[in-house]
Amino acid sequence: MQQDALILELQNGNERAFERIYHLYSESTYGIIYSIIRDEKIAEEVLQDVFLKIWDKAPSYNSDKGRFFTWILNIARNASIDKIRSKDFKNDQQNLKTDNFVDILESKTNFSEAVDAIGLKKYIDALKPVCKKLIDYLFFKGYTQKETSEELDMPLGTVKTRNRICIDKLRAMVIK
């Protein structure tokens, strides 16, 4: 089944289309979730929540606004960030040190492969290291600007300004 037809069937509530989409995207979606959460059991729970959201929100997907995988990526990223910001998760993770986390943009995780698969790797590689670091913390690890400021020992205003500049650079590269 072609992807557009599969998505249309999903939007019409076809369970077989949903199963097919799960089989096509669950592995890469899990990789994205795990790269943020770093806990297999919790990542599996979030994966199930993400696919429930995909089923529930399928009618809201609009191909004019972006690719289907990007839509799934945003749902997975937001669900993962919500999870790591939750009080229960923070309480469970209190004993973890920051050395347990790897720089997502530099590593060869499923996320890097997914980024490469959707064509972002060449743009990310072109960014300066400070931009890579900011985007990693703010978008992939789910840090707030204040937390990023503290983590990088950088004034909050500088984090905000550099983030805006980095996103503008990324946007300019992608639009070309």
Coordinates of C-alpha atoms in Angstrom, one line a residue:
M1 CA 0.0 0.0 0.0
Q2 CA 1.4 3.4 -0.9
Q3 CA 2.1 5.7 2.0
D4 CA -0.5 8.3 1.1
A5 CA -3.2 5.6 0.8
L6 CA -2.0 4.1 4.0
I7 CA -2.3 7.4 5.8
L8 CA -5.7 8.0 4.4
E9 CA -6.9 4.6 5.6
L10 CA -5.5 5.4 9.0
Q11 CA -7.3 8.7 9.1
N12 CA -10.5 6.7 8.2
G13 CA -10.0 4.5 11.2
N14 CA -8.7 1.4 9.4
E15 CA -7.0 -0.8 12.1
R16 CA -5.0 -2.8 9.5
A17 CA -3.5 0.5 8.2
F18 CA -2.7 1.4 11.8
E19 CA -0.9 -2.0 12.3
R20 CA 1.1 -1.4 9.2
I21 CA 2.1 2.1 10.3
Y22 CA 3.1 0.7 13.7
H23 CA 5.3 -1.9 12.0
L24 CA 6.9 0.7 9.7
Y25 CA 7.6 3.4 12.3
S26 CA 7.7 1.8 15.7
E27 CA 11.4 0.9 15.7
S28 CA 12.6 4.4 14.6
T29 CA 10.1 6.0 16.9
Y30 CA 11.3 3.9 19.9
G31 CA 14.9 5.0 19.0
I32 CA 13.9 8.6 19.2
I33 CA 12.0 8.1 22.5
Y34 CA 14.9 6.1 24.0
S35 CA 17.5 8.7 23.0
I36 CA 15.6 11.2 25.2
I37 CA 14.4 9.0 28.1
R38 CA 17.3 6.5 28.4
D39 CA 15.2 3.9 30.1
E40 CA 14.0 0.9 28.1
K41 CA 10.8 0.1 30.2
I42 CA 9.7 3.8 30.3
A43 CA 10.5 4.2 26.6
E44 CA 8.3 1.3 25.7
E45 CA 5.5 2.8 27.7
V46 CA 5.9 6.1 26.0
L47 CA 6.0 4.3 22.6
Q48 CA 2.6 2.8 23.3
D49 CA 1.3 6.2 24.4
V50 CA 2.7 7.8 21.2
F51 CA 0.9 5.3 18.9
L52 CA -2.3 5.8 20.8
K53 CA -2.0 9.5 20.1
I54 CA -1.2 8.8 16.5
W55 CA -4.4 6.7 16.3
D56 CA -6.5 9.4 18.0
K57 CA -5.0 12.3 16.2
A58 CA -4.6 10.8 12.7
P59 CA -7.5 12.9 11.3
S60 CA -5.6 16.0 12.2
Y61 CA -2.5 15.1 10.1
N62 CA -2.1 17.4 7.1
S63 CA 0.5 16.5 4.5
D64 CA 0.7 20.2 3.4
K65 CA 2.2 21.0 6.8
G66 CA 4.9 18.4 6.7
R67 CA 5.9 14.8 6.2
F68 CA 4.2 12.0 8.1
F69 CA 7.4 10.8 9.8
T70 CA 8.0 14.4 11.0
W71 CA 4.5 14.5 12.4
I72 CA 5.2 11.2 14.3
L73 CA 8.6 12.5 15.4
N74 CA 7.0 15.6 16.9
I75 CA 4.5 13.5 18.8
A76 CA 7.2 11.2 20.1
R77 CA 9.5 14.0 21.1
N78 CA 6.8 15.9 22.9
A79 CA 5.6 12.8 24.7
S80 CA 9.2 12.0 25.7
I81 CA 9.8 15.5 27.0
D82 CA 6.5 15.5 28.9
K83 CA 7.6 12.2 30.5
I84 CA 11.0 13.5 31.6
R85 CA 9.5 16.7 32.9
S86 CA 7.0 14.8 35.0
K87 CA 7.4 14.7 38.8
D88 CA 7.4 10.9 38.9
F89 CA 10.2 10.6 36.3
K90 CA 12.3 13.2 38.0
N91 CA 12.0 11.5 41.4
D92 CA 12.9 8.1 39.8
Q93 CA 16.0 9.6 38.1
Q94 CA 17.4 11.7 41.0
N95 CA 20.5 9.5 41.3
L96 CA 21.5 9.6 37.7
K97 CA 24.5 11.8 36.7
T98 CA 24.8 13.7 33.5
D99 CA 27.6 11.4 32.3
N100 CA 24.8 8.8 31.7
F101 CA 23.6 10.9 28.8
V102 CA 25.3 11.0 25.4
D103 CA 25.3 13.8 22.9
I104 CA 22.5 12.8 20.6
L105 CA 23.6 14.8 17.6
E106 CA 27.1 13.4 17.7
S107 CA 26.3 9.7 18.4
K108 CA 25.4 6.9 16.1
T109 CA 22.1 6.1 17.8
N110 CA 18.8 5.4 16.1
F111 CA 18.0 9.1 16.3
S112 CA 21.1 10.0 14.2
E113 CA 20.0 7.5 11.6
A114 CA 16.4 8.9 11.7
V115 CA 17.8 12.4 11.3
D116 CA 19.8 11.3 8.4
A117 CA 16.8 9.4 6.9
I118 CA 14.7 12.6 6.9
G119 CA 17.6 14.6 5.4
L120 CA 18.6 16.8 8.4
K121 CA 22.1 15.4 9.1
K122 CA 23.8 17.5 6.5
Y123 CA 22.3 20.6 8.0
I124 CA 23.1 19.7 11.5
D125 CA 26.7 18.8 10.6
A126 CA 27.0 22.3 9.0
L127 CA 26.2 24.1 12.3
K128 CA 28.8 25.4 14.7
P129 CA 29.4 23.2 17.9
V130 CA 27.6 25.8 20.1
C131 CA 24.5 25.5 17.9
K132 CA 24.6 21.7 18.0
K133 CA 24.9 21.8 21.7
L134 CA 22.0 24.2 22.2
I135 CA 19.7 22.3 19.8
D136 CA 20.6 19.1 21.5
Y137 CA 19.7 20.4 25.0
L138 CA 16.6 22.5 24.0
F139 CA 15.0 20.2 21.4
F140 CA 16.2 16.7 21.8
K141 CA 16.9 16.4 25.5
G142 CA 13.9 18.6 26.5
Y143 CA 15.7 21.1 28.6
T144 CA 14.2 24.4 29.3
Q145 CA 16.2 27.5 28.3
K146 CA 16.9 28.1 32.0
E147 CA 18.1 24.5 32.5
T148 CA 20.3 24.8 29.4
S149 CA 21.7 28.1 30.7
E150 CA 22.7 26.4 34.0
E151 CA 24.0 23.2 32.3
L152 CA 26.2 25.1 29.8
D153 CA 27.1 27.8 32.4
M154 CA 25.9 30.5 29.9
P155 CA 23.7 33.5 30.7
L156 CA 20.0 32.9 30.0
G157 CA 19.8 35.9 27.6
T158 CA 22.8 34.4 25.6
V159 CA 21.1 31.0 25.4
K160 CA 17.9 32.7 24.0
T161 CA 19.8 34.8 21.5
R162 CA 22.1 32.0 20.3
N163 CA 19.1 29.6 20.1
R164 CA 17.2 32.1 17.9
I165 CA 20.4 32.6 15.7
C166 CA 21.0 28.8 15.4
I167 CA 17.4 28.1 14.4
D168 CA 17.4 30.9 11.9
K169 CA 20.6 29.4 10.4
L170 CA 19.0 26.0 10.2
R171 CA 15.9 27.5 8.6
A172 CA 17.9 29.4 6.0
M173 CA 19.9 26.2 5.1
V174 CA 16.7 24.1 4.8
I175 CA 14.9 26.6 2.7
K176 CA 17.7 27.0 0.1

